[in-house]
mmCIF file of C-alpha atoms in Angstrom:
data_model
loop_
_atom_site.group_PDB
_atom_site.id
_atom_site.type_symbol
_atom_site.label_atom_id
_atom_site.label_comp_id
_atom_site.label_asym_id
_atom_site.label_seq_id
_atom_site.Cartn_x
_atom_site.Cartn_y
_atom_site.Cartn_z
ATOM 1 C CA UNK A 65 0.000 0.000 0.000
ATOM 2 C CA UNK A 66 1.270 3.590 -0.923
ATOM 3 C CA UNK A 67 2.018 5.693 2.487
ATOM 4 C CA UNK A 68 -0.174 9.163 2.663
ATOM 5 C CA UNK A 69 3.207 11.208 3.594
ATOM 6 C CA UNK A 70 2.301 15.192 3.597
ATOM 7 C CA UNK A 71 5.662 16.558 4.905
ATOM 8 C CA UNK A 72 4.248 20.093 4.861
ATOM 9 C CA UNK A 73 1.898 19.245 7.875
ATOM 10 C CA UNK A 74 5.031 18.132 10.057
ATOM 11 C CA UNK A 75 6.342 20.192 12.889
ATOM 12 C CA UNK A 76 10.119 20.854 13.321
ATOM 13 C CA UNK A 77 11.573 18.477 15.755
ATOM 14 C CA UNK A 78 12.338 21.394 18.327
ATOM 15 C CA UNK A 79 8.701 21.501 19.401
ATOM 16 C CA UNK A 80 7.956 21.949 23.069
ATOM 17 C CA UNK A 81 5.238 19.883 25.026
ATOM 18 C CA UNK A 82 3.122 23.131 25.214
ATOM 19 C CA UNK A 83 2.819 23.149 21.628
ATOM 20 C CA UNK A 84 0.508 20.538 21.975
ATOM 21 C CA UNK A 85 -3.682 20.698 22.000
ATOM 22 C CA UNK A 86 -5.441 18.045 24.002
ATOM 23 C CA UNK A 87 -5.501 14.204 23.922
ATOM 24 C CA UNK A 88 -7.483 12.849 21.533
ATOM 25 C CA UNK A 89 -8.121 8.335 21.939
ATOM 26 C CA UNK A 90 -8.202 6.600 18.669
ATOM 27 C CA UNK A 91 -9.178 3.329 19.192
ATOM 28 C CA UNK A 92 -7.254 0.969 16.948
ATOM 29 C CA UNK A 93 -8.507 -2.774 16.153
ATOM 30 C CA UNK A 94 -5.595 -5.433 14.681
ATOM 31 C CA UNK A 95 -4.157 -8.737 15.132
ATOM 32 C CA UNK A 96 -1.145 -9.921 17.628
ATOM 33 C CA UNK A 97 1.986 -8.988 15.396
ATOM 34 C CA UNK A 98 0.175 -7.242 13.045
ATOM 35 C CA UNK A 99 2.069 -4.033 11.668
ATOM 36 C CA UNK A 100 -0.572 -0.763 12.735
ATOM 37 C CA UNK A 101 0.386 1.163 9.431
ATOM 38 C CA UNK A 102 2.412 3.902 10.430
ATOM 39 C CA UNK A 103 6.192 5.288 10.379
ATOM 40 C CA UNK A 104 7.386 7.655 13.267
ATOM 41 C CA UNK A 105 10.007 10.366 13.555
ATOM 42 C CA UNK A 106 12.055 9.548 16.792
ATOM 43 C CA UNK A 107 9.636 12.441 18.486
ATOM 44 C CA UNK A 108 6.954 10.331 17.878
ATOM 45 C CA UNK A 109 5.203 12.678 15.160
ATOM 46 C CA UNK A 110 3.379 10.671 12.464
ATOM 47 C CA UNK A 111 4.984 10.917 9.034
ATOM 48 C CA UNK A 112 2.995 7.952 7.308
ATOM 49 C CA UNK A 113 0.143 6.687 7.216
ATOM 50 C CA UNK A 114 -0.530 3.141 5.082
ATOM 51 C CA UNK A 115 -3.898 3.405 3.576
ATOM 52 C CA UNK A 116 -6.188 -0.132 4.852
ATOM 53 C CA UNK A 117 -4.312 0.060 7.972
ATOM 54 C CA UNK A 118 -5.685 -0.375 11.087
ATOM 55 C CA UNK A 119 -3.894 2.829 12.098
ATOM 56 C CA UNK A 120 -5.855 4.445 8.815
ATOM 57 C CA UNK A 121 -8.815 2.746 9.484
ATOM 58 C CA UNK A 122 -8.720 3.974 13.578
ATOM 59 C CA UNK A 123 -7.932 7.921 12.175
ATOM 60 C CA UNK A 124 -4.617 8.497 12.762
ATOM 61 C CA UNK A 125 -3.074 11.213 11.022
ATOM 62 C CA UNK A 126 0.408 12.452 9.179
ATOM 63 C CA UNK A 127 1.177 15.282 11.812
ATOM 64 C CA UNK A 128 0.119 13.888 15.343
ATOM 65 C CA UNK A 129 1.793 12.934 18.297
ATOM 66 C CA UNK A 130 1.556 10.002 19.746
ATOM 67 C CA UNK A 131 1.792 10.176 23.563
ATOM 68 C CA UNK A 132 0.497 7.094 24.936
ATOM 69 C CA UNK A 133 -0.536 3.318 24.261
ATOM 70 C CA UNK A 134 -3.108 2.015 26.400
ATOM 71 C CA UNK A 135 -3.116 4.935 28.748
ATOM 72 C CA UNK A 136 0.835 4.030 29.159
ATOM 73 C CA UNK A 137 2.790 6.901 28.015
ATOM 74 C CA UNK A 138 5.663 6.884 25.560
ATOM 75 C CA UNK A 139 8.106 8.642 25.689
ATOM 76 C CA UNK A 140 10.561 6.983 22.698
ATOM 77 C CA UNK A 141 10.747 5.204 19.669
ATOM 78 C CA UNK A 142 11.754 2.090 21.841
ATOM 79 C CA UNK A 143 9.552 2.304 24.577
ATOM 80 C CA UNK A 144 6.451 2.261 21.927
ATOM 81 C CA UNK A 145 7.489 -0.069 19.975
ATOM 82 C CA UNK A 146 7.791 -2.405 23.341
ATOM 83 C CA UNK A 147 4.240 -1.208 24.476
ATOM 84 C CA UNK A 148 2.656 -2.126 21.123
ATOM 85 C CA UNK A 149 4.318 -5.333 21.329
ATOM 86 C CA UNK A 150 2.081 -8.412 20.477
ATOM 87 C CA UNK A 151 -0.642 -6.630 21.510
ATOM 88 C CA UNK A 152 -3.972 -7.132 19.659
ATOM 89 C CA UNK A 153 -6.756 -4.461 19.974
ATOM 90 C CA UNK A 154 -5.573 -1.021 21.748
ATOM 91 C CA UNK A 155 -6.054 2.308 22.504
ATOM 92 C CA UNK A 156 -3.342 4.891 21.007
ATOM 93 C CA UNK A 157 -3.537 8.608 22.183
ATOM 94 C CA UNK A 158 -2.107 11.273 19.854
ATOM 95 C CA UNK A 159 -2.550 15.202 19.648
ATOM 96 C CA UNK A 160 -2.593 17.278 17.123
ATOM 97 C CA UNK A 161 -0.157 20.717 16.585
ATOM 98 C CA UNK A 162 -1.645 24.060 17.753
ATOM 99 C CA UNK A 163 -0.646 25.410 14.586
ATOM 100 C CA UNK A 164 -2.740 23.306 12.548
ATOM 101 C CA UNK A 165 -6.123 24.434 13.937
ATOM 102 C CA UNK A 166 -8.037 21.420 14.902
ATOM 103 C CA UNK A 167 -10.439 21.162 17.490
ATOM 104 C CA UNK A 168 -9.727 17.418 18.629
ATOM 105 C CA UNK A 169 -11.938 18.062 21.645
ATOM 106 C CA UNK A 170 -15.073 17.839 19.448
ATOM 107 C CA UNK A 171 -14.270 14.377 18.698
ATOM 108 C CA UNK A 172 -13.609 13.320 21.618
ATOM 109 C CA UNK A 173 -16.744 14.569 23.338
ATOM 110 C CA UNK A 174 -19.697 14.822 20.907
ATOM 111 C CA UNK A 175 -19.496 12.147 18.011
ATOM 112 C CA UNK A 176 -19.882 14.838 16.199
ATOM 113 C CA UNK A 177 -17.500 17.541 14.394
ATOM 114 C CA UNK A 178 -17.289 20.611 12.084
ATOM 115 C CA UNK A 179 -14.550 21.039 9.404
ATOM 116 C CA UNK A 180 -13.915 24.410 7.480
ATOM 117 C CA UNK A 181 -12.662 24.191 4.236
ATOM 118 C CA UNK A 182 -11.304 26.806 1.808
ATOM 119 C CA UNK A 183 -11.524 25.600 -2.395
ATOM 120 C CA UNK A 184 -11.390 26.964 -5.637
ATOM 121 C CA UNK A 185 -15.213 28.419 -6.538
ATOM 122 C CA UNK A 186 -16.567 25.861 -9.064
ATOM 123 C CA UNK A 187 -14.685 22.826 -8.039
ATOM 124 C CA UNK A 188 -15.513 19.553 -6.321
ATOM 125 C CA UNK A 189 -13.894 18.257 -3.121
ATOM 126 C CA UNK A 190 -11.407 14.953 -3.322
ATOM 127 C CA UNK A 191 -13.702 12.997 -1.777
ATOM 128 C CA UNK A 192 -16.133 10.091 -2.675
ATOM 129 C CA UNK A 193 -19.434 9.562 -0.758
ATOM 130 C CA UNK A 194 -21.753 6.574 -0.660
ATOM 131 C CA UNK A 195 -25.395 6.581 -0.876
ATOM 132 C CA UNK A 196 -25.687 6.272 3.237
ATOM 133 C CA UNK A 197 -23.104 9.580 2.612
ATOM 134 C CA UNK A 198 -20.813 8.169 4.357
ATOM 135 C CA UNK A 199 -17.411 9.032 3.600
ATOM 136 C CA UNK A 200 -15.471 5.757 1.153
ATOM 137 C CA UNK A 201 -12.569 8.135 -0.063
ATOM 138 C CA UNK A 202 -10.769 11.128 1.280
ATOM 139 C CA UNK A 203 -7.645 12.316 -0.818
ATOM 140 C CA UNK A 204 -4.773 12.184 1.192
ATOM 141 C CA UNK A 205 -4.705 16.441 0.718
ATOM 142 C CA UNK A 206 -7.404 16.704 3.075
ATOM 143 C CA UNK A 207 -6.327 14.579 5.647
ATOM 144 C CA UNK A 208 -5.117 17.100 8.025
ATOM 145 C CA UNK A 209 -8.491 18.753 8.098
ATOM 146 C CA UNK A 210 -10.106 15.893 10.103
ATOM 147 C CA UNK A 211 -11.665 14.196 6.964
ATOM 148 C CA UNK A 212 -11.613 10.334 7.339
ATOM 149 C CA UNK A 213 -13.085 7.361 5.583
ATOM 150 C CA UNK A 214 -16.059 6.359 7.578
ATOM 151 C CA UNK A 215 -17.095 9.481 8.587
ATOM 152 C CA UNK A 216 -20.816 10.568 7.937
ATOM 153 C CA UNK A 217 -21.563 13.849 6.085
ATOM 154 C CA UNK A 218 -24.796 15.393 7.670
ATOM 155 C CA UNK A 219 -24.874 19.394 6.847
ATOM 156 C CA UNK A 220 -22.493 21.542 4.240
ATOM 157 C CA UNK A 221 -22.828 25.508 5.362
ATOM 158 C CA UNK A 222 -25.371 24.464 7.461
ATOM 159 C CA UNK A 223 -27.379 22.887 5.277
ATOM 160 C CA UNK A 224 -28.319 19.378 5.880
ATOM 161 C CA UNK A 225 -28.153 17.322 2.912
ATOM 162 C CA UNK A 226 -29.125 13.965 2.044
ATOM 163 C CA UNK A 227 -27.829 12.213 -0.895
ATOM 164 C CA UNK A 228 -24.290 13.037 -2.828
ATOM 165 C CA UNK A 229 -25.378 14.784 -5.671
ATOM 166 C CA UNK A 230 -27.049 17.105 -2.834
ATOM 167 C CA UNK A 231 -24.011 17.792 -1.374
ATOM 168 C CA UNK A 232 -22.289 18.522 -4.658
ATOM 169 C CA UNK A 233 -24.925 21.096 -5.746
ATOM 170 C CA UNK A 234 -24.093 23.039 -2.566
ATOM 171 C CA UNK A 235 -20.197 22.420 -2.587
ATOM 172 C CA UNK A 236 -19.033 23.175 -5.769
ATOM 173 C CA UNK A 237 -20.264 26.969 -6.084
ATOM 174 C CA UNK A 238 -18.704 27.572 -2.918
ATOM 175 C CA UNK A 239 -15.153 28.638 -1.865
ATOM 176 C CA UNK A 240 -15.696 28.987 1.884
ATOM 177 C CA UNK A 241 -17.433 25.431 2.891
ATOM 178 C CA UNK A 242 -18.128 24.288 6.688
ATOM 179 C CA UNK A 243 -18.938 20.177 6.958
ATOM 180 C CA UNK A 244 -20.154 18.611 9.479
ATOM 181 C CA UNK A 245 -19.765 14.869 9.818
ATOM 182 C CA UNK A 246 -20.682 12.107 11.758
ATOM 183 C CA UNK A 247 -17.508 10.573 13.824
ATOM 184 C CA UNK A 248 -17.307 6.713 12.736
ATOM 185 C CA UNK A 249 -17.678 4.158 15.426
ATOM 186 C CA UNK A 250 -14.080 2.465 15.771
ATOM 187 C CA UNK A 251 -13.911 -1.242 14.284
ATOM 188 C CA UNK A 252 -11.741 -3.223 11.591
ATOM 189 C CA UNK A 253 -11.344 -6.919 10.413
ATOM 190 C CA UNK A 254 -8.240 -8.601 11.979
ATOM 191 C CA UNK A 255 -5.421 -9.775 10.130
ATOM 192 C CA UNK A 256 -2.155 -10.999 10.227
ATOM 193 C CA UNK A 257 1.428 -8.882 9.706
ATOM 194 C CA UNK A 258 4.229 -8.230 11.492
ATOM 195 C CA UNK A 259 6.082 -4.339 12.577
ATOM 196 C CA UNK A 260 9.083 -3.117 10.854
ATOM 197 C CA UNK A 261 11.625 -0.404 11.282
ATOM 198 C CA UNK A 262 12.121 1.954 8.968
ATOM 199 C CA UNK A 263 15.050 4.753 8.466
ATOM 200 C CA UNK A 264 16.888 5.279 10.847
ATOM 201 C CA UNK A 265 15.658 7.976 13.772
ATOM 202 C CA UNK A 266 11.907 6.401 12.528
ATOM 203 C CA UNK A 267 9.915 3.521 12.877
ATOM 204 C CA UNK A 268 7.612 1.905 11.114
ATOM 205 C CA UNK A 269 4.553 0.008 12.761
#
């Protein structure tokens, strides 16, 4: 699977603890052994993400820190990749960069959660919706917005909309665009893989 990689999104690896908003609990479903889907700087900032990962799948993103496994909190490269382990189904706590604007506490607390968007006037979003409008394909551009797979898209600039082709009639004339989306409820098949390390100073899992 290609890696979603969006180096633009990363923070310099000076950044101090208070740079940090609050804790946001992705809940990540996989197999003993099986690799999560994700490559780390030695700060423990995201800089991959593998597409049908449970990592991907759970909403982990390029750009967020990962503080804790399990409520257990890391503090290295090593000590993670000891705490993740053999284990199968677990909890991994991350936070996202003040800079970058997100409002993780939304998520965390309401199921639910707005995302502005700015796009050129006339064209569509990257993204693919189902009947259900639920969310089957975000681009990998809009990522660090909050967008996911799985998601549920309810109202676009306040207007609640119902099938995809309603959405589009209000999106595409728009530059300025406000979503809000359903959060997904946290789930994946199991399967079988094993971790690997990447370069060096990062590791893959």
């Amino acid at each position: 699977h290609q890696k979603l990689k969006m180096d633009a999104f990363l923070v310099p690896e000076n950044h101090q603890p208070s740079d940090w908003g609050p804790t946001v609990n992705y809940t990540v479903s996989k197999a003993p052994n099986e690799q999560l889907g994700l490559t780390l700087r030695k700060d423990l900032v995201i800089k991959s993400v593998t597409p049908k990962t449970p990592a991907y799948e759970a909403g982990l993103q390029v750009g967020q820190l990962v503080v804790a496994v399990n409520g257990k909190e890391c503090t290295s490269l090593t000590m993670l990749k000891k705490l993740i382990g053999v284990l199968s189904d677990c909890t991994i706590s991350a936070k996202w960069h003040v800079s970058t604007g997100h409002q993780p506490e939304q998520q965390a607390n309401s199921g639910m959660q707005e995302i502005t968007l700015t796009k050129a006037q006339g064209s569509t979003l990257p993204i693919v919706l189902a009947d259900d409008m639920t969310l089957t394909h975000v681009d990998y551009s809009l990522l660090h917005t909050g967008l996911s797979r799985g998601q549920t898209l309810l109202q676009v600039n306040g207007t609640v909309v119902l099938t995809p082709q309603e959405a589009a009639n209000i999106l595409t004339p728009e530059v300025d665009v406000v979503l809000k989306v359903k959060l997904p409820k946290k789930g994946r098949a199991k399967g079988k893989g094993k971790g690997k390390k990447g370069k060096k100073g990062e590791f893959d899992t």
